[in-house]
Coordinates of C-alpha atoms in Angstrom, one line a residue:
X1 CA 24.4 7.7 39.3
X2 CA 21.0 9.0 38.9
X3 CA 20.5 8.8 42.7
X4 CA 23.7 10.7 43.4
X5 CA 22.1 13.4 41.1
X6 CA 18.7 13.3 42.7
X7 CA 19.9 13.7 46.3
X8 CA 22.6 16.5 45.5
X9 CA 19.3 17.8 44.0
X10 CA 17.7 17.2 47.1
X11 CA 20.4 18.7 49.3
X12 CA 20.6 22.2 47.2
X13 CA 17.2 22.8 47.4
X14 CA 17.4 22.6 51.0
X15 CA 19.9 25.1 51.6
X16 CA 17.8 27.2 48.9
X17 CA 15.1 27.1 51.5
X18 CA 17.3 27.9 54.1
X19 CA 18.4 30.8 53.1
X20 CA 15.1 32.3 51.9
X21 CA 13.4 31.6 55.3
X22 CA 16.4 33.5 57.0
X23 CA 16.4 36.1 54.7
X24 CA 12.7 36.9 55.4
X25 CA 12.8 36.2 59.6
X26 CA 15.6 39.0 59.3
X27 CA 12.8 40.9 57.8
X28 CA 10.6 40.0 60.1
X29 CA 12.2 40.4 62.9
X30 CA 13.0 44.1 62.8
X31 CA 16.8 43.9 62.2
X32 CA 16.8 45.8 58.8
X33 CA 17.7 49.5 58.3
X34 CA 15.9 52.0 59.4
X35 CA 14.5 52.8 55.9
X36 CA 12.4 49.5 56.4
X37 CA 11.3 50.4 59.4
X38 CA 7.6 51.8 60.4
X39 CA 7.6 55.6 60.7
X40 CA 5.4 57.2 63.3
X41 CA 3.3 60.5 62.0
X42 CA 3.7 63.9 63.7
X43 CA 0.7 66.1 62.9
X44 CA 2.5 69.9 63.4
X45 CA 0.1 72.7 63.9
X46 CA 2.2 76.2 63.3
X47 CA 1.5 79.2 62.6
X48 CA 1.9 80.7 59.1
X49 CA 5.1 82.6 59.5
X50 CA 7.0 79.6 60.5
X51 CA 6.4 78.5 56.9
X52 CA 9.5 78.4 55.9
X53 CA 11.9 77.8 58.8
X54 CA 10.3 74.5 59.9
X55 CA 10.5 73.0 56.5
X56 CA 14.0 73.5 56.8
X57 CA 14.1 72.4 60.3
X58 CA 12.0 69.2 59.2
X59 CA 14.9 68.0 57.2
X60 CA 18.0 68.1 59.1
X61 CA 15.2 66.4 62.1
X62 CA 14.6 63.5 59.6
X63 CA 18.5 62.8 59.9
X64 CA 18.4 62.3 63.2
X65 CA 15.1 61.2 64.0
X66 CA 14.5 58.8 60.4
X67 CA 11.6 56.7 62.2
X68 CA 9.4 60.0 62.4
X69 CA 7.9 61.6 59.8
X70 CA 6.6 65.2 60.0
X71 CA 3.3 66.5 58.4
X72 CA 2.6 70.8 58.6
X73 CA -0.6 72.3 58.7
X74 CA 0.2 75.9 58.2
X75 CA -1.8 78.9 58.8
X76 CA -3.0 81.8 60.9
X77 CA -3.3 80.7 64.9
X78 CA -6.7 81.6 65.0
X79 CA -7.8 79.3 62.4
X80 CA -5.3 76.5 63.4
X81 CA -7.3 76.4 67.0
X82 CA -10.9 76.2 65.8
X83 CA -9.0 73.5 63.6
X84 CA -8.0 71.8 66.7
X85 CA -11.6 72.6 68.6
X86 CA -13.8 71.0 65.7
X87 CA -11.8 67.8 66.1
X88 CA -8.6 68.0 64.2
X89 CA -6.3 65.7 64.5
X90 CA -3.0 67.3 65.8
X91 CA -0.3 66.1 67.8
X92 CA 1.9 69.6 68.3
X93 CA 0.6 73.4 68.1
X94 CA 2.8 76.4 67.5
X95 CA 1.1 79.1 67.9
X96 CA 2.4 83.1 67.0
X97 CA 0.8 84.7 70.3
X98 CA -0.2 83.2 73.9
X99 CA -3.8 84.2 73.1
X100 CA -4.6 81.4 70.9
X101 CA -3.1 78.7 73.0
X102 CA -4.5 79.9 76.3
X103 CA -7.7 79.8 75.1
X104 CA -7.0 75.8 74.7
X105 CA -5.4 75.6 78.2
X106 CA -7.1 74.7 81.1
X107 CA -4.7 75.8 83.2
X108 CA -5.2 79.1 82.5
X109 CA -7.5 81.2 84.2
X110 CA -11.3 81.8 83.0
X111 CA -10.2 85.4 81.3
X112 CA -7.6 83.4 79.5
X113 CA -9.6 80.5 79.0
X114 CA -13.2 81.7 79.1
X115 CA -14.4 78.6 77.2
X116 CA -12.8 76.0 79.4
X117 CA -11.6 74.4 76.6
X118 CA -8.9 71.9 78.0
X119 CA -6.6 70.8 74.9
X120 CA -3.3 71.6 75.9
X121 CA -0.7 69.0 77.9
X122 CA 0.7 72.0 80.0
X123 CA 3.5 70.0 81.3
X124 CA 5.1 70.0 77.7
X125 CA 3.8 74.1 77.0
X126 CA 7.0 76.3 76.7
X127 CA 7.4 79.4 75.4
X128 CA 9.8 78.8 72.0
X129 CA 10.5 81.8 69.9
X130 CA 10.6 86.0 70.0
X131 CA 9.5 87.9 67.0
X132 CA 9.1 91.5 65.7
X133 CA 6.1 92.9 64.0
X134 CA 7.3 94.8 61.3
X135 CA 6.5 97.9 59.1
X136 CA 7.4 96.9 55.2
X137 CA 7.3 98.4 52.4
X138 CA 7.4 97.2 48.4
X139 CA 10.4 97.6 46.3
X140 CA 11.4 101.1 45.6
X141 CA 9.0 102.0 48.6
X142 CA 7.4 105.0 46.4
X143 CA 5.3 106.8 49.6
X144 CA 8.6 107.3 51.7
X145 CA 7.6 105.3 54.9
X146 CA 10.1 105.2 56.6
X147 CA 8.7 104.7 60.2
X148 CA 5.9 103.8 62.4
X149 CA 5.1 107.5 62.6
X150 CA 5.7 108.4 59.2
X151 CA 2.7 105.3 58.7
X152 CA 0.1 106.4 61.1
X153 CA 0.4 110.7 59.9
X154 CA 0.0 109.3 55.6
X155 CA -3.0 106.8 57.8
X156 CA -4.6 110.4 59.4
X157 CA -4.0 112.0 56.2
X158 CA -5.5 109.6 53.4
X159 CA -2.7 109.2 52.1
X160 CA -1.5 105.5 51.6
X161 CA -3.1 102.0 51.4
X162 CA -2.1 99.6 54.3
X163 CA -2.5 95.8 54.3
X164 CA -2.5 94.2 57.3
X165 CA -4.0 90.7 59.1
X166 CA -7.8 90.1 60.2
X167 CA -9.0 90.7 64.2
X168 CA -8.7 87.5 64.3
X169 CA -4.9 86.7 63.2
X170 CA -2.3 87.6 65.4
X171 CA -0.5 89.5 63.7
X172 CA -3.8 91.6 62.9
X173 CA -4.2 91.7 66.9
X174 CA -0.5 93.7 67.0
X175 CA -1.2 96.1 64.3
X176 CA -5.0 97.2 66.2
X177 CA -2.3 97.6 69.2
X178 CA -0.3 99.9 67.4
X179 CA -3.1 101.8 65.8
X180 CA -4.4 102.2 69.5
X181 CA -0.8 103.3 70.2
X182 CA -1.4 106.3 67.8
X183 CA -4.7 107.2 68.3
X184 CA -6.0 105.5 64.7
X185 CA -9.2 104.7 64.3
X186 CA -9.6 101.1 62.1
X187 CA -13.2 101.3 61.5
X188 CA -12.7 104.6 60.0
X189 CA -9.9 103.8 58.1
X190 CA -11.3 100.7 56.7
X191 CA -14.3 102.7 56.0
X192 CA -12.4 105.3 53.8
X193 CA -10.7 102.4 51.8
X194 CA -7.5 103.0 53.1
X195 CA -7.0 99.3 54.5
X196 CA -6.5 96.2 53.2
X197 CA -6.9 92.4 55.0
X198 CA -5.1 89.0 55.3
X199 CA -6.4 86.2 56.7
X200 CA -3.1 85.1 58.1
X201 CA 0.4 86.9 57.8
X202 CA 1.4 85.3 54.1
X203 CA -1.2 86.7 52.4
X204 CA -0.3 90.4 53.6
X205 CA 2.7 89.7 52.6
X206 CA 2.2 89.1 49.5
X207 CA 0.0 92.5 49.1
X208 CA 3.5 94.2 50.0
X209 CA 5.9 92.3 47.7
X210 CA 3.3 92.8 44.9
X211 CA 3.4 96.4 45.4
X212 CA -0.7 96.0 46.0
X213 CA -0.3 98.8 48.8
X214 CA 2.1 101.1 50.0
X215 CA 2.7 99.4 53.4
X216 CA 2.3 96.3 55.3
X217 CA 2.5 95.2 59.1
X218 CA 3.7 91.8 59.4
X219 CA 6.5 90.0 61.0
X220 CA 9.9 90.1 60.7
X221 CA 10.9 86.8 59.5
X222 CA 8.1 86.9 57.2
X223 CA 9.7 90.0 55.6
X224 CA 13.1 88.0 55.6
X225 CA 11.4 85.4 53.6
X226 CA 9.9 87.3 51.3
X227 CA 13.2 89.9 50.8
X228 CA 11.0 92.9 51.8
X229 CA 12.3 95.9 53.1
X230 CA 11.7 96.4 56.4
X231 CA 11.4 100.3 57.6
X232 CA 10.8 99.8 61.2
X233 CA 9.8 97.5 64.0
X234 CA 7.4 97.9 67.0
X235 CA 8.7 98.3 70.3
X236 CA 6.9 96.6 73.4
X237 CA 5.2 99.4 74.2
X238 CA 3.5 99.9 70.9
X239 CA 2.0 95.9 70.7
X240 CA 3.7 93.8 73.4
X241 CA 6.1 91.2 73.3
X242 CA 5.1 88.6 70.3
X243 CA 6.0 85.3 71.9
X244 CA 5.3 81.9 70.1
X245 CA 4.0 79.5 72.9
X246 CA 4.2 75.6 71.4
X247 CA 2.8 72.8 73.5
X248 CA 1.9 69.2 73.0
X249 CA -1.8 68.2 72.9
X250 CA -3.7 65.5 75.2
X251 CA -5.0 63.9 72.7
X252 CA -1.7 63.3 70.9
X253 CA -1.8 59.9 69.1
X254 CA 2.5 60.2 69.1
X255 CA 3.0 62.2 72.8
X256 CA 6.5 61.0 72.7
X257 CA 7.2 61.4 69.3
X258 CA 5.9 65.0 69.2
X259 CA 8.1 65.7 72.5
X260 CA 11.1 64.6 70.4
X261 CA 10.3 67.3 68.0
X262 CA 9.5 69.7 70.5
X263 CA 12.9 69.5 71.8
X264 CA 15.0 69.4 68.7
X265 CA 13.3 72.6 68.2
X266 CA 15.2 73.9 71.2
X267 CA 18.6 72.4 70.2
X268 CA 21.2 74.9 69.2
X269 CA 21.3 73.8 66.0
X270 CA 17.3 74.6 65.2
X271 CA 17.9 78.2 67.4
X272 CA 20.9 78.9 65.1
X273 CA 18.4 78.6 62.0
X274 CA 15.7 80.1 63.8
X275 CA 18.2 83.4 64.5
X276 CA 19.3 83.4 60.6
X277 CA 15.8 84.1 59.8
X278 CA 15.0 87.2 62.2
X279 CA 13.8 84.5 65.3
X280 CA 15.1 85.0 68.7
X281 CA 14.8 82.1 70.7
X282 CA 13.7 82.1 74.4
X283 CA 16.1 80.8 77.0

C-alpha cells in the first residue's frame, strides 16, 4: 500500500512539473498578450502648441499600436533643435515653422541650412499641419481690439500692453512679420514697455488668459485650448503660411517605430482631431 501511495506521489508531482515548465516556455516564448510584451520608446519632439492635441492623439495610437510607447518633449521649435543639436536623444521632430527644421536638413540649401547641420531623414520629412497666428484678447477684452489694425494704431499710440513670443520662437518670428507689415517698430515698442515676451507660445498664452496684457499674438489652436477669444487672424500676406514640417531623425534609435507614428498622424482619424482644434491638415 505504502508503495502505491509513494508512486501516485511520484506521478502527481510529475505532471506538477509539467505544467509549470509549460506555463513558463509560453512566457518565454512570446505567445502571451501584448501587455507582456516589450514596448519600444518613441522620443516625440513637438512644438508647444501641439500640447494638447498629441496627448490626445497618443491615446487612441496606444490602441492600435500597444507595443509602442510615446514620450513628448514639448516646447518652443527653437529650443527643441538646439535640444536635438547638443545631442538629445530624439527619434521624431514636429516642428511649428520650416525654419527650425531646415536648419537641421542637409538637403536644404546653405541659406536654409547655413550650419550644415545634417539631422533630418529627408525621405520621411512631410509637411503635416496648417495653422493661423492669431490676435487674442482676455475675457471681457476691456481695450476694444477687435483687429489687426485696431492692434498696431493702440501699438503707435501707447496705448495697450502686447505679449507676444521671443525672436527666436516661431510664433515670435510671425508677429515681427506682422509688425513689419504695419510699419511697427519692436525695439521701440519694447523700449516704451509696451511689450511683453514668451519663450514659447504657452507662456503668451497664458499672459492673455490671465488678463496680464491687453492682447496676445499666438496661434489659433492655442487660443482654442485655452478658450480665448480670438479677434482676428493673419492673412498670408501679413506673416506667411505657418506650416508644421515633421520628419524623422538619422539617428532614430526606433526609425520604424517613429514612421508608424508619423503616419497615424496622417490618418483621418488624427486629421479629424487635428481640425476640431483649429488645425488644417496638408493633403
Amino acid at each position: 500500500m505504502k508503495r502505491i501511495i509513494a508512486l501516485l506521489m511520484a506521478v502527481l508531482l510529475s505532471v506538477s512539473v509539467l505544467t509549470a515548465c509549460s506555463q513558463t516556455e509560453k512566457k518565454d516564448g512570446g505567445k502571451t498578450d501584448s501587455k507582456t510584451a516589450e514596448k519600444t520608446e518613441v522620443i516625440v519632439f513637438a512644438a508647444a502648441s501641439m500640447t494638447e492635441t498629441l496627448n490626445t492623439l497618443a491615446e487612441s495610437f496606444k490602441d492600435e499600436h500597444p507595443e509602442i510607447t510615446l514620450t513628448f518633449n514639448f516646447d518652443s521649435s527653437g529650443a527643441l533643435k538646439t535640444q536635438i543639436t547638443e545631442g538629445a536623444d530624439c527619434d521624431l521632430f514636429i516642428s511649428a515653422a520650416q525654419k527650425q527644421m531646415n536648419e537641421l536638413d542637409a538637403a536644404q540649401d546653405q541659406e536654409k541650412d547655413p550650419d550644415g547641420l545634417d539631422y533630418i531623414d529627408s525621405d520621411t520629412r512631410i509637411n503635416l499641419l496648417e495653422n493661423k497666428v492669431a490676435l487674442c484678447v482676455p475675457e471681457g477684452n476691456p481695450k476694444g481690439i477687435n483687429s489687426y489694425d485696431d492692434m498696431a494704431k493702440a501699438l503707435k499710440d501707447s496705448e495697450i500692453l502686447m505679449a507676444m513670443g521671443n525672436s527666436d520662437v516661431p510664433v515670435g518670428q510671425y508677429t515681427q512679420k506682422i509688425f513689419a507689415y504695419y510699419g511697427l517698430d519692436e525695439e521701440a515698442l519694447a523700449a516704451a514697455g509696451k511689450l511683453t515676451y514668451g519663450s514659447n507660445v504657452k507662456e503668451v498664452t497664458t499672459q492673455v488668459a490671465e488678463a496680464a496684457v491687453d492682447c496676445g499674438v499666438i496661434y489659433q489652436t492655442d487660443a482654442y485650448s485655452a478658450k480665448l477669444t480670438i479677434v482676428d487672424t493673419a492673412t498670408e500676406e501679413m506673416c506667411g503660411q505657418v506650416i508644421y514640417p515633421a520628419a524623422v531623425l538619422k539617428n532614430s534609435k526606433n526609425k520604424e517605430a517613429a514612421k508608424a507614428f508619423l503616419e497615424y498622424l496622417r490618418s483621418d482619424k488624427a486629421n479629424d482631431v487635428f481640425s476640431e482644434v483649429g488645425f488644417t491638415p496638408v493633403k
